[in-house]
Amino acid sequence: AQTVTQSQPEMSVQEAETVTLSCTYDTSESDYYLFWYKQPPSRQMILVIRQEAYKQQNATENRFSVNFQKAAKSFSLKISDSQLGDAAMYFCAYRLFQGAQKLVFGQGTRLTINP
Amino acid sequence: ETGVTQTPRHLVMGMTNKKSLKCEQHLGHNAMYWYKQSAKKPLELMFVYSLEERVENNSVPSRFSPECPNSSHLFLHLHTLQPEDSALYLCASSQDTGYYNEQFFGPGTRLTVL
């Protein structure tokens, strides 16, 4: 079965500090895309960052970066200089290159930013 | 309006009611999706439409009936729902169904079935 596991239901971090959200996934395929989505309390899910599985270089978007370990099937998200607006549910997801059209999501991690 | 919009934002219905959820995207995308988000469960894909043709139906009960009249609009018709169908229903769109494409989500409809 294709699954995504986010082992941290909740995380908290002090404002301006760095936090890492973990994600592992299970697939036998070699070509896929990985995503981190953010869902703030307003509920509209937005894309934070994405990574192509065939690229070894970790993706970076401003304060957000990933640590992609393909062999370990691990895809963690690091948020540097945390801001109050980063408080949200964070979902890890992947999508296969071929076959099913769907994004497979993890259960999410609720991130709280402490001022 | 920009992005992906959904109406209504909240819906309460009885098990014998018939209602519809509406999604509209203003991004010129060709693919649209319905997801179900239940408490403490991962998002579940329900339906995928590409160029108004349904390309995936993930074993969803027939009490959920999707409709895609054009590439900008997606509906989810509901009838004789069960209390366990209460959830947040999210619509999304993408340029096409390519795996690299970002999906843009709407704000969701919070559905409560009494």
Coordinates of C-alpha atoms in Angstrom, one line a residue:
Chain A
A1 CA 0.0 0.0 0.0
Q2 CA 1.1 3.5 -0.7
T3 CA 1.3 5.5 2.5
V4 CA 2.6 8.6 3.9
T5 CA 3.5 8.8 7.6
Q6 CA 3.8 12.0 9.6
S7 CA 4.8 10.8 13.1
Q8 CA 4.4 14.2 14.8
P9 CA 0.7 15.1 15.3
E10 CA 1.7 18.3 16.9
M11 CA 4.8 20.5 17.1
S12 CA 5.6 23.8 18.6
V13 CA 8.5 26.2 18.2
Q14 CA 9.5 29.6 19.5
E15 CA 9.2 32.5 17.1
A16 CA 12.4 33.0 15.1
E17 CA 13.6 29.5 15.9
T18 CA 14.0 26.6 13.5
V19 CA 11.7 23.6 13.4
T20 CA 11.8 20.3 11.4
L21 CA 8.7 18.3 10.5
S22 CA 9.2 14.7 9.6
C23 CA 7.6 12.7 6.8
T24 CA 8.2 9.2 5.6
Y25 CA 6.5 7.4 2.7
D26 CA 6.2 4.0 1.2
T27 CA 6.3 3.3 -2.5
S28 CA 8.0 0.9 -4.7
E29 CA 8.1 3.3 -7.6
S30 CA 11.2 5.3 -8.5
D31 CA 9.6 8.3 -10.2
Y32 CA 7.4 10.6 -8.2
Y33 CA 7.0 14.1 -6.8
L34 CA 6.9 15.0 -3.1
F35 CA 5.1 18.0 -1.7
W36 CA 4.6 19.9 1.5
Y37 CA 1.2 21.7 1.8
K38 CA 0.2 24.1 4.5
Q39 CA -3.3 24.5 5.7
P40 CA -3.8 27.6 7.9
P41 CA -6.8 28.0 10.2
S42 CA -8.6 29.7 7.3
R43 CA -8.5 26.2 5.7
Q44 CA -7.2 27.0 2.2
M45 CA -4.4 24.6 1.5
I46 CA -1.4 26.1 -0.2
L47 CA 1.7 24.5 -1.6
V48 CA 4.9 25.2 0.4
I49 CA 7.5 23.3 -1.5
R50 CA 8.0 20.4 -3.9
Q51 CA 10.7 18.0 -4.8
E52 CA 11.3 15.8 -7.8
A53 CA 12.4 12.3 -6.7
Y54 CA 15.1 12.1 -9.4
K55 CA 16.8 15.3 -8.2
Q56 CA 19.3 14.8 -5.5
Q57 CA 19.5 18.5 -4.6
N58 CA 17.2 19.4 -1.8
A59 CA 14.5 22.0 -2.7
T60 CA 14.5 25.4 -1.0
E61 CA 11.9 28.1 -1.0
N62 CA 13.0 31.1 1.1
R63 CA 12.8 30.0 4.8
F64 CA 11.5 26.5 3.8
S65 CA 13.8 23.7 2.8
V66 CA 13.6 20.0 2.7
N67 CA 15.9 17.1 3.5
F68 CA 15.1 14.4 0.9
Q69 CA 16.6 11.0 1.6
K70 CA 15.4 8.8 -1.2
A71 CA 16.8 5.6 0.0
A72 CA 15.3 6.1 3.4
K73 CA 12.1 7.4 1.9
S74 CA 12.2 10.4 4.1
F75 CA 11.2 13.9 3.2
S76 CA 11.4 16.3 6.1
L77 CA 10.5 20.0 6.1
K78 CA 12.7 22.6 7.8
I79 CA 11.3 26.0 8.6
S80 CA 13.9 28.6 9.6
D81 CA 13.2 31.8 11.4
S82 CA 9.7 30.7 12.3
Q83 CA 7.0 33.4 12.1
L84 CA 3.6 33.6 13.6
G85 CA 2.1 33.2 10.2
D86 CA 3.7 29.8 9.8
A87 CA 1.2 28.4 12.3
A88 CA -0.9 25.8 10.4
M89 CA -1.4 22.1 9.7
Y90 CA 1.3 20.8 7.4
F91 CA 0.7 17.9 5.1
C92 CA 3.3 15.8 3.4
A93 CA 2.2 14.2 0.1
Y94 CA 3.5 12.4 -2.9
R95 CA 2.3 11.7 -6.4
L96 CA 3.5 8.9 -8.7
F97 CA 4.7 9.6 -12.2
Q98 CA 2.5 7.0 -13.7
G99 CA -0.8 5.5 -12.8
A100 CA -3.1 7.0 -10.2
Q101 CA -3.8 10.7 -10.6
K102 CA -3.9 11.2 -6.9
L103 CA -1.9 12.9 -4.2
V104 CA -1.3 10.6 -1.3
F105 CA -1.4 12.6 1.9
G106 CA -0.1 12.1 5.4
Q107 CA -2.3 12.8 8.4
G108 CA -0.7 16.2 9.1
T109 CA 1.3 17.9 11.7
R110 CA -0.2 20.9 13.6
L111 CA 2.5 23.5 14.1
T112 CA 2.2 26.1 16.8
I113 CA 4.4 29.2 16.9
N114 CA 5.0 30.6 20.4
P115 CA 5.6 34.3 20.5
Chain B
E1 CA -12.7 36.2 -7.7
T2 CA -9.3 34.6 -8.1
G3 CA -8.1 31.1 -7.5
V4 CA -10.5 28.3 -6.4
T5 CA -13.7 29.2 -4.7
Q6 CA -16.2 26.9 -3.1
T7 CA -19.8 27.4 -2.0
P8 CA -21.3 27.1 0.5
R9 CA -18.6 27.3 3.1
H10 CA -20.8 25.5 5.6
L11 CA -23.7 23.1 5.1
V12 CA -25.9 21.2 7.5
M13 CA -28.2 18.7 6.1
G14 CA -30.4 15.8 7.1
M15 CA -29.9 12.3 5.9
T16 CA -32.9 12.6 3.5
N17 CA -31.9 15.9 2.0
K18 CA -30.4 16.5 -1.4
K19 CA -27.8 19.3 -1.7
S20 CA -25.0 20.2 -4.0
L21 CA -21.5 21.6 -3.4
K22 CA -20.1 24.0 -6.0
C23 CA -16.5 24.6 -7.0
E24 CA -15.2 27.2 -9.4
Q25 CA -11.7 27.8 -10.6
H26 CA -10.5 31.0 -12.2
L27 CA -7.1 29.8 -13.2
G28 CA -7.7 28.4 -16.6
H29 CA -6.9 24.9 -15.4
N30 CA -8.0 21.7 -17.1
A31 CA -8.1 19.3 -14.2
M32 CA -10.3 19.4 -11.1
Y33 CA -10.5 17.3 -8.0
W34 CA -12.8 16.5 -5.0
Y35 CA -11.1 15.5 -1.7
K36 CA -12.7 14.5 1.6
Q37 CA -10.9 15.7 4.8
S38 CA -12.1 13.9 7.9
A39 CA -10.8 14.6 11.4
K40 CA -7.5 12.8 12.1
K41 CA -7.4 11.1 8.7
P42 CA -5.4 11.9 5.6
L43 CA -7.1 13.7 2.8
E44 CA -8.9 11.2 0.6
L45 CA -9.2 11.8 -3.1
M46 CA -12.8 11.2 -4.3
F47 CA -12.9 12.2 -8.0
V48 CA -10.7 13.6 -10.7
Y49 CA -11.9 15.3 -13.8
S50 CA -9.6 16.2 -16.8
L51 CA -11.1 18.3 -19.6
E52 CA -14.6 17.6 -18.1
E53 CA -14.1 13.8 -18.3
R54 CA -14.0 11.8 -15.1
V55 CA -10.6 10.0 -15.0
E56 CA -10.7 8.6 -11.6
N57 CA -13.3 7.5 -9.1
N58 CA -11.8 6.2 -5.9
S59 CA -14.6 3.8 -4.8
V60 CA -16.8 6.5 -3.6
P61 CA -20.4 5.6 -2.6
S62 CA -23.0 6.5 -5.1
R63 CA -24.7 8.9 -2.7
F64 CA -21.9 11.2 -3.9
S65 CA -22.4 12.2 -7.5
P66 CA -19.9 14.6 -9.3
E67 CA -20.6 16.7 -12.2
C68 CA -18.2 18.8 -14.4
P69 CA -20.2 20.8 -16.9
N70 CA -17.1 22.7 -18.1
S71 CA -13.4 23.0 -17.1
S72 CA -14.1 25.8 -14.7
H73 CA -16.9 24.3 -12.7
L74 CA -17.2 21.2 -10.6
F75 CA -20.2 20.1 -8.5
L76 CA -20.7 17.4 -5.9
H77 CA -24.3 16.3 -5.6
L78 CA -25.3 14.8 -2.3
H79 CA -28.2 12.6 -1.4
T80 CA -29.2 10.3 1.4
L81 CA -25.9 10.9 3.2
Q82 CA -24.9 9.3 6.4
P83 CA -23.5 11.0 9.6
E84 CA -20.1 9.6 8.9
D85 CA -20.0 11.6 5.7
S86 CA -19.6 14.8 7.8
A87 CA -16.3 16.2 6.8
L88 CA -14.5 19.1 5.1
Y89 CA -14.9 18.7 1.3
L90 CA -12.1 20.3 -0.6
C91 CA -12.0 21.1 -4.3
A92 CA -8.7 21.5 -6.1
S93 CA -7.6 22.3 -9.7
S94 CA -4.3 21.9 -11.6
Q95 CA -3.1 22.8 -15.1
D96 CA -3.5 19.2 -16.1
T97 CA -3.2 15.9 -14.4
G98 CA 0.6 15.7 -14.8
Y99 CA 2.2 14.5 -11.7
Y100 CA 4.5 17.6 -11.4
N101 CA 1.6 20.0 -11.4
E102 CA 0.7 21.9 -8.3
Q103 CA -2.8 21.5 -7.1
F104 CA -4.6 24.7 -6.0
F105 CA -7.1 24.1 -3.3
G106 CA -10.3 25.9 -2.4
P107 CA -11.3 26.9 1.1
G108 CA -13.6 23.9 1.5
T109 CA -17.2 23.2 2.5
R110 CA -17.7 22.1 6.1
L111 CA -20.5 19.5 5.8
T112 CA -22.5 18.3 8.8
V113 CA -25.0 15.4 8.3
L114 CA -27.5 15.1 11.1

